[in-house]
Amino acid sequence: MKLTKLIATIAAATFAAGAMAQDTVRMGTEGYYPPFNFFDSAGQVKGFDIDIGNALCAEMKVTCEWVTTDWDGIIPALNANKFDTIIASMSITDERLKVVSFTDPYYFNAARFIAAKDAGLGNALPSDMAGKIIGTQESTLEVEVLQQYFPDSEIKLYPKLDDALLDLESGRVDAAYASQFVLGAWLAKEDGACCEFVGEAARSDGNKGTGIAVRQSDTELLSNLNKALAAIVANGTYDEIRGQYFDFDIMTTPKTATELYK
């Protein structure tokens, strides 16, 4: 009898733990990619990614639990079960699809150069950037674009984009290359008064948009996220959130790097 009660108690506890896990989705993000994800003065993670994630959780009727980690190890952390999703402005690519699954895109990103207002970099094409030092964040698609199309430039990599922007402001690099959304937010601040956009925006080759990553085994969560994303687009929640950060359509597909730089 005691053994039967013990087994029943363990089973009930296991069921309760499973139910609790289903009621909470651990959202992984970085926290150093404003306006998409960043820490406010109280140390709380905020931004477009966070607002979209919270809206998805509300639609799925689950609790969002936010977990921050370094960008360089964010996919291994997901697959090590440290959180359940990555919602950190991650581009969908064939290479990443080998190790994680993605939702439908929730926006399209593009990269662009910024430089000092008197830099004289023309249209920031490869010939304009020859001999120049370009800063960008390591382990991003921007690195691949720069290495492929700007062989005559020196590419300087940083753990965080903020570090590249500090070096741009102080003149240690000639230009920075990153998301036009993130750079636009920086240019609007006092720190960005030194600089301006140079050239056109381009998305990296093979960039299929920005999606939410989940483990390949989490097919039910993937389906629920896609249903929730479609719902918040249809009911206007998505546009309400988008309007707080951008006054233009972020679903427009920009030119590829090949189209612009080849």
PDB file of C-alpha atoms in Angstrom, residues 89-223:
ATOM      1  CA  SER A  89      16.331  39.027 -34.135  1.00  0.00           C
ATOM      2  CA  MET A  90      17.928  35.871 -35.553  1.00  0.00           C
ATOM      3  CA  SER A  91      17.908  35.516 -39.340  1.00  0.00           C
ATOM      4  CA  ILE A  92      16.605  32.279 -40.841  1.00  0.00           C
ATOM      5  CA  THR A  93      19.313  30.591 -42.909  1.00  0.00           C
ATOM      6  CA  ASP A  94      19.860  27.128 -44.368  1.00  0.00           C
ATOM      7  CA  GLU A  95      22.906  26.666 -42.112  1.00  0.00           C
ATOM      8  CA  ARG A  96      20.944  27.421 -38.935  1.00  0.00           C
ATOM      9  CA  LEU A  97      18.047  25.237 -40.121  1.00  0.00           C
ATOM     10  CA  LYS A  98      20.407  22.267 -39.846  1.00  0.00           C
ATOM     11  CA  VAL A  99      20.409  22.580 -36.040  1.00  0.00           C
ATOM     12  CA  VAL A 100      17.186  24.430 -35.097  1.00  0.00           C
ATOM     13  CA  SER A 101      13.711  25.037 -36.494  1.00  0.00           C
ATOM     14  CA  PHE A 102      12.261  28.485 -37.171  1.00  0.00           C
ATOM     15  CA  THR A 103       8.818  30.009 -37.137  1.00  0.00           C
ATOM     16  CA  ASP A 104       7.520  32.041 -40.036  1.00  0.00           C
ATOM     17  CA  PRO A 105       9.367  35.401 -40.318  1.00  0.00           C
ATOM     18  CA  TYR A 106       8.185  38.163 -38.001  1.00  0.00           C
ATOM     19  CA  TYR A 107      10.197  40.824 -39.862  1.00  0.00           C
ATOM     20  CA  PHE A 108      12.865  41.257 -42.524  1.00  0.00           C
ATOM     21  CA  ASN A 109      16.165  42.826 -41.582  1.00  0.00           C
ATOM     22  CA  ALA A 110      18.884  44.414 -43.664  1.00  0.00           C
ATOM     23  CA  ALA A 111      22.374  45.662 -42.874  1.00  0.00           C
ATOM     24  CA  ARG A 112      23.837  49.049 -43.680  1.00  0.00           C
ATOM     25  CA  PHE A 113      27.019  51.030 -43.112  1.00  0.00           C
ATOM     26  CA  ILE A 114      27.345  54.036 -40.855  1.00  0.00           C
ATOM     27  CA  ALA A 115      30.369  56.309 -40.709  1.00  0.00           C
ATOM     28  CA  ALA A 116      31.455  59.742 -39.551  1.00  0.00           C
ATOM     29  CA  LYS A 117      29.639  62.515 -41.383  1.00  0.00           C
ATOM     30  CA  ASP A 118      32.862  63.684 -43.023  1.00  0.00           C
ATOM     31  CA  ALA A 119      34.190  60.191 -43.835  1.00  0.00           C
ATOM     32  CA  GLY A 120      33.763  60.499 -47.601  1.00  0.00           C
ATOM     33  CA  LEU A 121      32.989  56.834 -48.227  1.00  0.00           C
ATOM     34  CA  GLY A 122      30.857  57.400 -51.318  1.00  0.00           C
ATOM     35  CA  ASN A 123      28.190  54.718 -51.709  1.00  0.00           C
ATOM     36  CA  ALA A 124      30.018  52.307 -49.365  1.00  0.00           C
ATOM     37  CA  LEU A 125      30.553  49.819 -52.174  1.00  0.00           C
ATOM     38  CA  PRO A 126      33.559  47.464 -51.970  1.00  0.00           C
ATOM     39  CA  SER A 127      35.713  49.836 -54.021  1.00  0.00           C
ATOM     40  CA  ASP A 128      34.785  52.748 -51.725  1.00  0.00           C
ATOM     41  CA  MET A 129      35.696  50.733 -48.616  1.00  0.00           C
ATOM     42  CA  ALA A 130      39.080  49.430 -49.807  1.00  0.00           C
ATOM     43  CA  GLY A 131      41.731  49.988 -47.135  1.00  0.00           C
ATOM     44  CA  LYS A 132      39.129  50.986 -44.528  1.00  0.00           C
ATOM     45  CA  ILE A 133      38.559  49.354 -41.111  1.00  0.00           C
ATOM     46  CA  ILE A 134      35.007  48.083 -40.693  1.00  0.00           C
ATOM     47  CA  GLY A 135      33.632  47.045 -37.312  1.00  0.00           C
ATOM     48  CA  THR A 136      30.804  44.561 -36.780  1.00  0.00           C
ATOM     49  CA  GLN A 137      29.558  42.018 -34.234  1.00  0.00           C
ATOM     50  CA  GLU A 138      31.097  38.563 -34.377  1.00  0.00           C
ATOM     51  CA  SER A 139      29.042  35.441 -35.250  1.00  0.00           C
ATOM     52  CA  THR A 140      26.540  37.423 -37.337  1.00  0.00           C
ATOM     53  CA  LEU A 141      25.551  37.254 -40.991  1.00  0.00           C
ATOM     54  CA  GLU A 142      27.139  40.667 -41.447  1.00  0.00           C
ATOM     55  CA  VAL A 143      30.543  39.042 -40.909  1.00  0.00           C
ATOM     56  CA  GLU A 144      29.924  36.688 -43.839  1.00  0.00           C
ATOM     57  CA  VAL A 145      28.880  39.562 -46.109  1.00  0.00           C
ATOM     58  CA  LEU A 146      31.950  41.633 -45.239  1.00  0.00           C
ATOM     59  CA  GLN A 147      34.346  38.732 -45.650  1.00  0.00           C
ATOM     60  CA  GLN A 148      32.863  37.761 -49.009  1.00  0.00           C
ATOM     61  CA  TYR A 149      32.346  41.145 -50.647  1.00  0.00           C
ATOM     62  CA  PHE A 150      34.890  43.439 -48.950  1.00  0.00           C
ATOM     63  CA  PRO A 151      38.208  41.549 -49.224  1.00  0.00           C
ATOM     64  CA  ASP A 152      40.219  44.763 -49.444  1.00  0.00           C
ATOM     65  CA  SER A 153      38.899  46.101 -46.133  1.00  0.00           C
ATOM     66  CA  GLU A 154      40.065  45.200 -42.629  1.00  0.00           C
ATOM     67  CA  ILE A 155      37.209  43.541 -40.741  1.00  0.00           C
ATOM     68  CA  LYS A 156      37.295  44.044 -36.974  1.00  0.00           C
ATOM     69  CA  LEU A 157      34.994  41.789 -34.932  1.00  0.00           C
ATOM     70  CA  TYR A 158      33.463  42.573 -31.536  1.00  0.00           C
ATOM     71  CA  PRO A 159      31.573  40.428 -28.992  1.00  0.00           C
ATOM     72  CA  LYS A 160      28.896  43.153 -28.780  1.00  0.00           C
ATOM     73  CA  LEU A 161      27.863  45.713 -31.365  1.00  0.00           C
ATOM     74  CA  ASP A 162      28.043  48.437 -28.702  1.00  0.00           C
ATOM     75  CA  ASP A 163      31.820  47.951 -28.640  1.00  0.00           C
ATOM     76  CA  ALA A 164      32.078  48.509 -32.394  1.00  0.00           C
ATOM     77  CA  LEU A 165      30.012  51.679 -32.099  1.00  0.00           C
ATOM     78  CA  LEU A 166      32.275  52.983 -29.336  1.00  0.00           C
ATOM     79  CA  ASP A 167      35.279  52.456 -31.607  1.00  0.00           C
ATOM     80  CA  LEU A 168      33.483  54.198 -34.463  1.00  0.00           C
ATOM     81  CA  GLU A 169      32.680  57.175 -32.244  1.00  0.00           C
ATOM     82  CA  SER A 170      36.306  57.413 -31.141  1.00  0.00           C
ATOM     83  CA  GLY A 171      37.690  56.994 -34.670  1.00  0.00           C
ATOM     84  CA  ARG A 172      39.304  53.571 -34.188  1.00  0.00           C
ATOM     85  CA  VAL A 173      37.266  52.143 -37.073  1.00  0.00           C
ATOM     86  CA  ASP A 174      36.174  53.907 -40.259  1.00  0.00           C
ATOM     87  CA  ALA A 175      32.687  52.416 -40.433  1.00  0.00           C
ATOM     88  CA  ALA A 176      30.334  50.017 -38.694  1.00  0.00           C
ATOM     89  CA  TYR A 177      28.120  47.476 -40.451  1.00  0.00           C
ATOM     90  CA  ALA A 178      25.003  46.066 -38.810  1.00  0.00           C
ATOM     91  CA  SER A 179      21.210  46.015 -38.865  1.00  0.00           C
ATOM     92  CA  GLN A 180      19.796  49.258 -40.242  1.00  0.00           C
ATOM     93  CA  PHE A 181      17.182  49.206 -37.475  1.00  0.00           C
ATOM     94  CA  VAL A 182      19.741  48.944 -34.697  1.00  0.00           C
ATOM     95  CA  LEU A 183      22.064  51.513 -36.247  1.00  0.00           C
ATOM     96  CA  GLY A 184      19.157  53.873 -36.874  1.00  0.00           C
ATOM     97  CA  ALA A 185      18.249  53.764 -33.182  1.00  0.00           C
ATOM     98  CA  TRP A 186      21.869  54.543 -32.256  1.00  0.00           C
ATOM     99  CA  LEU A 187      22.093  57.431 -34.725  1.00  0.00           C
ATOM    100  CA  ALA A 188      19.025  58.984 -33.111  1.00  0.00           C
ATOM    101  CA  LYS A 189      20.852  59.163 -29.765  1.00  0.00           C
ATOM    102  CA  GLU A 190      23.384  61.758 -28.659  1.00  0.00           C
ATOM    103  CA  ASP A 191      26.193  59.208 -29.057  1.00  0.00           C
ATOM    104  CA  GLY A 192      25.285  58.803 -32.729  1.00  0.00           C
ATOM    105  CA  ALA A 193      25.433  62.511 -33.570  1.00  0.00           C
ATOM    106  CA  CYS A 194      28.891  61.938 -35.066  1.00  0.00           C
ATOM    107  CA  CYS A 195      27.710  59.667 -37.786  1.00  0.00           C
ATOM    108  CA  GLU A 196      25.246  58.931 -40.579  1.00  0.00           C
ATOM    109  CA  PHE A 197      24.113  56.134 -42.901  1.00  0.00           C
ATOM    110  CA  VAL A 198      26.259  55.513 -45.958  1.00  0.00           C
ATOM    111  CA  GLY A 199      25.093  53.563 -49.010  1.00  0.00           C
ATOM    112  CA  GLU A 200      22.055  51.310 -49.404  1.00  0.00           C
ATOM    113  CA  ALA A 201      20.748  48.554 -47.131  1.00  0.00           C
ATOM    114  CA  ALA A 202      21.185  44.901 -48.124  1.00  0.00           C
ATOM    115  CA  ARG A 203      20.154  41.574 -46.658  1.00  0.00           C
ATOM    116  CA  SER A 204      22.712  38.797 -46.624  1.00  0.00           C
ATOM    117  CA  ASP A 205      22.411  36.100 -49.281  1.00  0.00           C
ATOM    118  CA  GLY A 206      20.266  33.258 -48.028  1.00  0.00           C
ATOM    119  CA  ASN A 207      18.599  35.414 -45.359  1.00  0.00           C
ATOM    120  CA  LYS A 208      15.002  34.192 -45.327  1.00  0.00           C
ATOM    121  CA  GLY A 209      13.782  36.752 -42.817  1.00  0.00           C
ATOM    122  CA  THR A 210      13.896  36.947 -39.027  1.00  0.00           C
ATOM    123  CA  GLY A 211      12.258  34.120 -37.098  1.00  0.00           C
ATOM    124  CA  ILE A 212      11.925  32.547 -33.671  1.00  0.00           C
ATOM    125  CA  ALA A 213      14.131  29.478 -33.222  1.00  0.00           C
ATOM    126  CA  VAL A 214      13.096  26.344 -31.320  1.00  0.00           C
ATOM    127  CA  ARG A 215      14.647  22.920 -30.886  1.00  0.00           C
ATOM    128  CA  GLN A 216      13.924  20.655 -33.854  1.00  0.00           C
ATOM    129  CA  SER A 217      12.090  18.220 -31.570  1.00  0.00           C
ATOM    130  CA  ASP A 218       9.653  20.897 -30.306  1.00  0.00           C
ATOM    131  CA  THR A 219       7.190  20.600 -33.175  1.00  0.00           C
ATOM    132  CA  GLU A 220       4.143  21.392 -31.040  1.00  0.00           C
ATOM    133  CA  LEU A 221       5.696  24.593 -29.698  1.00  0.00           C
ATOM    134  CA  LEU A 222       6.682  25.591 -33.246  1.00  0.00           C
ATOM    135  CA  SER A 223       3.104  25.078 -34.450  1.00  0.00           C
TER     136      SER A 223
END
